[in-house]
PDB file of C-alpha atoms in Angstrom:
ATOM      1  CA  MET A   1      11.166 -53.163  26.693  1.00 94.00           C
ATOM      2  CA  GLU A   2      10.325 -51.313  29.897  1.00 95.00           C
ATOM      3  CA  LEU A   3      11.409 -53.302  32.910  1.00 96.00           C
ATOM      4  CA  VAL A   4      12.260 -53.089  36.581  1.00 98.00           C
ATOM      5  CA  VAL A   5      15.442 -54.437  38.114  1.00 98.00           C
ATOM      6  CA  ALA A   6      15.279 -54.771  41.897  1.00 98.00           C
ATOM      7  CA  ILE A   7      18.303 -55.574  44.033  1.00 97.00           C
ATOM      8  CA  THR A   8      17.561 -56.877  47.530  1.00 98.00           C
ATOM      9  CA  GLY A   9      19.675 -57.710  50.557  1.00 96.00           C
ATOM     10  CA  ALA A  10      21.084 -61.108  49.682  1.00 96.00           C
ATOM     11  CA  SER A  11      24.614 -61.952  48.668  1.00 95.00           C
ATOM     12  CA  GLY A  12      25.086 -61.843  44.913  1.00 96.00           C
ATOM     13  CA  VAL A  13      24.303 -58.192  44.186  1.00 97.00           C
ATOM     14  CA  ILE A  14      26.774 -58.398  41.293  1.00 96.00           C
ATOM     15  CA  ILE A  15      24.080 -60.314  39.381  1.00 97.00           C
ATOM     16  CA  GLY A  16      21.709 -57.351  39.511  1.00 97.00           C
ATOM     17  CA  VAL A  17      24.518 -54.920  38.717  1.00 96.00           C
ATOM     18  CA  ARG A  18      25.659 -56.974  35.707  1.00 96.00           C
ATOM     19  CA  LEU A  19      22.070 -57.224  34.456  1.00 97.00           C
ATOM     20  CA  LEU A  20      21.801 -53.434  34.633  1.00 96.00           C
ATOM     21  CA  GLN A  21      25.066 -53.065  32.726  1.00 94.00           C
ATOM     22  CA  VAL A  22      23.932 -55.389  29.938  1.00 95.00           C
ATOM     23  CA  LEU A  23      20.534 -53.723  29.632  1.00 95.00           C
ATOM     24  CA  SER A  24      22.095 -50.244  29.586  1.00 92.00           C
ATOM     25  CA  GLU A  25      24.182 -51.295  26.560  1.00 90.00           C
ATOM     26  CA  GLN A  26      20.951 -51.925  24.641  1.00 85.00           C
ATOM     27  CA  ALA A  27      19.277 -48.582  23.954  1.00 79.00           C
ATOM     28  CA  GLU A  28      15.831 -50.085  23.329  1.00 88.00           C
ATOM     29  CA  HIS A  29      15.251 -50.807  27.043  1.00 92.00           C
ATOM     30  CA  ARG A  30      13.856 -48.435  29.642  1.00 93.00           C
ATOM     31  CA  VAL A  31      15.051 -49.640  33.027  1.00 95.00           C
ATOM     32  CA  HIS A  32      13.734 -48.705  36.463  1.00 96.00           C
ATOM     33  CA  LEU A  33      16.004 -49.521  39.410  1.00 96.00           C
ATOM     34  CA  LEU A  34      14.883 -50.394  42.933  1.00 97.00           C
ATOM     35  CA  VAL A  35      17.424 -51.052  45.688  1.00 96.00           C
ATOM     36  CA  SER A  36      16.392 -52.157  49.165  1.00 96.00           C
ATOM     37  CA  ARG A  37      18.070 -50.711  52.246  1.00 94.00           C
ATOM     38  CA  ALA A  38      19.533 -54.135  53.035  1.00 96.00           C
ATOM     39  CA  ALA A  39      20.962 -54.320  49.507  1.00 96.00           C
ATOM     40  CA  GLU A  40      22.817 -51.051  50.084  1.00 93.00           C
ATOM     41  CA  ALA A  41      24.604 -52.672  53.019  1.00 94.00           C
ATOM     42  CA  VAL A  42      25.443 -55.817  51.028  1.00 96.00           C
ATOM     43  CA  MET A  43      26.752 -53.698  48.137  1.00 94.00           C
ATOM     44  CA  ALA A  44      29.183 -51.985  50.482  1.00 92.00           C
ATOM     45  CA  HIS A  45      30.715 -55.414  51.228  1.00 94.00           C
ATOM     46  CA  GLU A  46      30.530 -57.082  47.824  1.00 95.00           C
ATOM     47  CA  LEU A  47      31.134 -54.433  45.172  1.00 92.00           C
ATOM     48  CA  PRO A  48      34.472 -52.818  44.414  1.00 86.00           C
ATOM     49  CA  ASP A  49      34.688 -49.067  44.920  1.00 84.00           C
ATOM     50  CA  GLY A  50      33.477 -47.022  41.983  1.00 79.00           C
ATOM     51  CA  VAL A  51      30.926 -49.498  40.577  1.00 84.00           C
ATOM     52  CA  GLU A  52      28.080 -47.532  39.008  1.00 79.00           C
ATOM     53  CA  LEU A  53      24.446 -48.646  38.882  1.00 82.00           C
ATOM     54  CA  PRO A  54      23.187 -47.619  35.440  1.00 81.00           C
ATOM     55  CA  ALA A  55      19.426 -47.173  35.070  1.00 65.00           C
ATOM     56  CA  ALA A  56      16.990 -44.806  33.424  1.00 69.00           C
ATOM     57  CA  HIS A  57      15.365 -44.028  36.762  1.00 89.00           C
ATOM     58  CA  ARG A  58      16.036 -45.042  40.358  1.00 93.00           C
ATOM     59  CA  TRP A  59      13.058 -45.003  42.671  1.00 95.00           C
ATOM     60  CA  ALA A  60      13.212 -44.834  46.472  1.00 94.00           C
ATOM     61  CA  ALA A  61      12.328 -48.161  48.086  1.00 92.00           C
ATOM     62  CA  ASP A  62       9.532 -46.529  50.102  1.00 93.00           C
ATOM     63  CA  ASP A  63       8.001 -44.515  47.218  1.00 96.00           C
ATOM     64  CA  LEU A  64       4.677 -46.323  46.925  1.00 95.00           C
ATOM     65  CA  ALA A  65       3.372 -43.448  44.769  1.00 95.00           C
ATOM     66  CA  ALA A  66       5.862 -44.223  41.964  1.00 96.00           C
ATOM     67  CA  PRO A  67       4.152 -44.905  38.635  1.00 96.00           C
ATOM     68  CA  ILE A  68       5.473 -48.481  38.500  1.00 97.00           C
ATOM     69  CA  ALA A  69       3.434 -49.236  41.651  1.00 96.00           C
ATOM     70  CA  SER A  70       0.229 -48.864  39.642  1.00 96.00           C
ATOM     71  CA  SER A  71      -1.270 -51.515  37.406  1.00 96.00           C
ATOM     72  CA  SER A  72      -2.167 -48.735  34.965  1.00 96.00           C
ATOM     73  CA  ARG A  73       1.561 -48.082  34.454  1.00 95.00           C
ATOM     74  CA  ALA A  74       2.922 -51.600  34.880  1.00 95.00           C
ATOM     75  CA  PRO A  75       6.252 -52.275  33.164  1.00 96.00           C
ATOM     76  CA  GLN A  76       6.572 -55.233  30.809  1.00 97.00           C
ATOM     77  CA  ALA A  77       8.762 -57.296  33.156  1.00 98.00           C
ATOM     78  CA  MET A  78      10.513 -57.279  36.521  1.00 99.00           C
ATOM     79  CA  VAL A  79      13.627 -59.053  37.789  1.00 99.00           C
ATOM     80  CA  VAL A  80      14.610 -59.306  41.461  1.00 99.00           C
ATOM     81  CA  ALA A  81      18.326 -60.138  41.470  1.00 98.00           C
ATOM     82  CA  PRO A  82      19.264 -61.264  44.013  1.00 98.00           C
ATOM     83  CA  CYS A  83      15.996 -61.956  45.822  1.00 99.00           C
ATOM     84  CA  SER A  84      16.380 -62.170  49.588  1.00 98.00           C
ATOM     85  CA  THR A  85      14.276 -64.677  51.500  1.00 97.00           C
ATOM     86  CA  ARG A  86      12.551 -61.733  53.196  1.00 97.00           C
ATOM     87  CA  THR A  87      11.529 -60.287  49.832  1.00 98.00           C
ATOM     88  CA  LEU A  88      10.555 -63.732  48.544  1.00 98.00           C
ATOM     89  CA  SER A  89       8.312 -64.234  51.582  1.00 98.00           C
ATOM     90  CA  ALA A  90       6.692 -60.814  51.156  1.00 98.00           C
ATOM     91  CA  ILE A  91       6.026 -61.475  47.453  1.00 98.00           C
ATOM     92  CA  ALA A  92       4.682 -64.975  48.124  1.00 98.00           C
ATOM     93  CA  HIS A  93       2.282 -63.640  50.750  1.00 98.00           C
ATOM     94  CA  GLY A  94       1.296 -60.375  49.033  1.00 94.00           C
ATOM     95  CA  TYR A  95       2.734 -58.185  51.789  1.00 94.00           C
ATOM     96  CA  ALA A  96       3.446 -55.069  49.730  1.00 91.00           C
ATOM     97  CA  SER A  97       5.147 -52.904  52.347  1.00 92.00           C
ATOM     98  CA  ASP A  98       7.691 -51.333  49.970  1.00 97.00           C
ATOM     99  CA  LEU A  99       7.996 -50.444  46.293  1.00 98.00           C
ATOM    100  CA  ILE A 100       9.836 -53.641  45.390  1.00 98.00           C
ATOM    101  CA  VAL A 101       7.093 -55.916  46.682  1.00 98.00           C
ATOM    102  CA  ARG A 102       4.317 -53.585  45.508  1.00 98.00           C
ATOM    103  CA  THR A 103       5.710 -53.612  41.951  1.00 98.00           C
ATOM    104  CA  ALA A 104       6.135 -57.402  42.101  1.00 98.00           C
ATOM    105  CA  ASP A 105       2.496 -57.656  43.186  1.00 98.00           C
ATOM    106  CA  VAL A 106       1.472 -55.508  40.204  1.00 98.00           C
ATOM    107  CA  MET A 107       3.408 -57.815  37.871  1.00 98.00           C
ATOM    108  CA  LEU A 108       1.640 -60.875  39.264  1.00 98.00           C
ATOM    109  CA  ARG A 109      -1.794 -59.235  39.097  1.00 97.00           C
ATOM    110  CA  MET A 110      -1.208 -58.157  35.502  1.00 97.00           C
ATOM    111  CA  GLY A 111       0.241 -61.518  34.428  1.00 98.00           C
ATOM    112  CA  ARG A 112       3.575 -60.004  33.439  1.00 98.00           C
ATOM    113  CA  PRO A 113       6.959 -61.728  33.866  1.00 99.00           C
ATOM    114  CA  LEU A 114       8.346 -61.539  37.392  1.00 99.00           C
ATOM    115  CA  VAL A 115      11.736 -63.268  37.612  1.00 99.00           C
ATOM    116  CA  LEU A 116      13.056 -63.992  41.109  1.00 99.00           C
ATOM    117  CA  LEU A 117      16.645 -65.081  41.790  1.00 99.00           C
ATOM    118  CA  PRO A 118      16.537 -66.493  45.336  1.00 98.00           C
ATOM    119  CA  ARG A 119      20.099 -66.629  46.599  1.00 92.00           C
ATOM    120  CA  GLU A 120      20.126 -68.545  49.894  1.00 91.00           C
ATOM    121  CA  THR A 121      21.662 -71.931  50.542  1.00 92.00           C
ATOM    122  CA  PRO A 122      20.897 -74.296  52.078  1.00 95.00           C
ATOM    123  CA  LEU A 123      17.151 -73.779  51.745  1.00 94.00           C
ATOM    124  CA  SER A 124      14.851 -73.951  54.723  1.00 96.00           C
ATOM    125  CA  LEU A 125      11.402 -75.477  54.431  1.00 98.00           C
ATOM    126  CA  PRO A 126       9.742 -72.027  54.800  1.00 98.00           C
ATOM    127  CA  ALA A 127      11.891 -70.700  51.927  1.00 97.00           C
ATOM    128  CA  ILE A 128      10.943 -73.678  49.755  1.00 98.00           C
ATOM    129  CA  GLU A 129       7.268 -73.146  50.593  1.00 98.00           C
ATOM    130  CA  ASN A 130       7.568 -69.441  49.739  1.00 98.00           C
ATOM    131  CA  MET A 131       9.135 -70.375  46.396  1.00 98.00           C
ATOM    132  CA  ARG A 132       6.229 -72.717  45.756  1.00 99.00           C
ATOM    133  CA  LEU A 133       3.695 -70.016  46.596  1.00 99.00           C
ATOM    134  CA  ALA A 134       5.485 -67.437  44.442  1.00 99.00           C
ATOM    135  CA  ARG A 135       5.543 -69.875  41.517  1.00 99.00           C
ATOM    136  CA  LEU A 136       1.854 -70.675  41.957  1.00 98.00           C
ATOM    137  CA  ALA A 137       1.164 -66.923  41.878  1.00 98.00           C
ATOM    138  CA  GLY A 138       2.975 -66.675  38.540  1.00 98.00           C
ATOM    139  CA  ALA A 139       6.562 -65.765  39.399  1.00 99.00           C
ATOM    140  CA  ILE A 140       9.453 -67.397  37.557  1.00 99.00           C
ATOM    141  CA  LEU A 141      12.074 -68.790  39.926  1.00 99.00           C
ATOM    142  CA  LEU A 142      15.606 -68.664  38.584  1.00 99.00           C
ATOM    143  CA  PRO A 143      18.041 -69.633  41.348  1.00 98.00           C
ATOM    144  CA  PRO A 144      21.533 -68.436  40.400  1.00 97.00           C
ATOM    145  CA  MET A 145      23.113 -71.845  39.933  1.00 96.00           C
ATOM    146  CA  ILE A 146      26.413 -72.577  38.255  1.00 92.00           C
ATOM    147  CA  ALA A 147      26.436 -74.457  34.958  1.00 92.00           C
ATOM    148  CA  TYR A 148      29.608 -76.363  34.195  1.00 92.00           C
ATOM    149  CA  TYR A 149      29.232 -77.099  30.471  1.00 89.00           C
ATOM    150  CA  PRO A 150      30.308 -73.558  29.454  1.00 90.00           C
ATOM    151  CA  GLN A 151      33.480 -74.219  31.487  1.00 91.00           C
ATOM    152  CA  PRO A 152      33.474 -70.983  33.509  1.00 95.00           C
ATOM    153  CA  ARG A 153      36.910 -69.642  34.336  1.00 96.00           C
ATOM    154  CA  SER A 154      35.916 -66.770  36.618  1.00 96.00           C
ATOM    155  CA  VAL A 155      33.171 -65.312  38.773  1.00 95.00           C
ATOM    156  CA  ASP A 156      32.424 -63.012  35.818  1.00 96.00           C
ATOM    157  CA  ASP A 157      31.778 -66.058  33.609  1.00 97.00           C
ATOM    158  CA  VAL A 158      29.379 -67.508  36.201  1.00 97.00           C
ATOM    159  CA  THR A 159      27.629 -64.144  36.583  1.00 97.00           C
ATOM    160  CA  ASP A 160      27.266 -63.772  32.814  1.00 98.00           C
ATOM    161  CA  PHE A 161      25.738 -67.251  32.595  1.00 97.00           C
ATOM    162  CA  ILE A 162      23.134 -66.374  35.221  1.00 98.00           C
ATOM    163  CA  VAL A 163      22.368 -62.972  33.656  1.00 98.00           C
ATOM    164  CA  GLY A 164      22.115 -64.701  30.278  1.00 97.00           C
ATOM    165  CA  LYS A 165      19.510 -67.078  31.700  1.00 98.00           C
ATOM    166  CA  VAL A 166      17.498 -64.081  32.935  1.00 98.00           C
ATOM    167  CA  LEU A 167      17.641 -62.562  29.458  1.00 98.00           C
ATOM    168  CA  ASP A 168      16.609 -65.928  27.961  1.00 97.00           C
ATOM    169  CA  VAL A 169      13.511 -65.986  30.190  1.00 98.00           C
ATOM    170  CA  LEU A 170      12.661 -62.440  29.075  1.00 98.00           C
ATOM    171  CA  GLY A 171      13.173 -63.335  25.422  1.00 96.00           C
ATOM    172  CA  LEU A 172      16.064 -60.879  24.978  1.00 96.00           C
ATOM    173  CA  GLU A 173      19.009 -61.613  22.686  1.00 93.00           C
ATOM    174  CA  HIS A 174      22.512 -61.880  24.141  1.00 94.00           C
ATOM    175  CA  ALA A 175      25.863 -63.601  23.752  1.00 92.00           C
ATOM    176  CA  LEU A 176      26.820 -63.831  27.434  1.00 95.00           C
ATOM    177  CA  TYR A 177      27.529 -67.552  27.559  1.00 93.00           C
ATOM    178  CA  ARG A 178      28.252 -70.502  25.319  1.00 87.00           C
ATOM    179  CA  ARG A 179      25.069 -72.457  24.783  1.00 89.00           C
ATOM    180  CA  TRP A 180      24.854 -76.216  25.003  1.00 86.00           C
ATOM    181  CA  GLY A 181      26.443 -77.784  21.943  1.00 83.00           C
ATOM    182  CA  GLU A 182      28.215 -74.615  20.779  1.00 82.00           C
ATOM    183  CA  GLU A 183      31.950 -74.827  20.206  1.00 77.00           C
ATOM    184  CA  ALA A 184      34.189 -73.044  22.700  1.00 68.00           C
TER     185      ALA A 184
END
């Protein structure tokens, strides 16, 4: 599968990083990476030194001439993890001022999976309305919420659960978390 992983400037960048790691372990995927300027700043605070961002190709956030910005070269899916409220608003309103939002717009126009992981809490009414608009446009909203039935013991367990849910939505096999009813 050819897909885009975008990391934007909300807390929780480890989710996008872990998704990249899992996808890079599966040779059949071609991954494009987009990182917003705000995400770079968040990464400096949240990621330990030396964490690598694996991807087949990293595009500059302002490169609107990148092939993935064209509907004639649209990838099969896109995940924005985490999705800042700024990016959510831009996607919901079709304001394609950077490559992340332009590629998201292409996904919506082409009817391809666009998975957004909005990471703010509590939610304001404008954020809820933007989620509604994004969903009406065809995006899949997957807030990174904790599940307790797998009995997570660490932040890594919680992150793997969330990344596993993303992979479930995309129809990709994984063993990142214990599913409901499975023995521990």
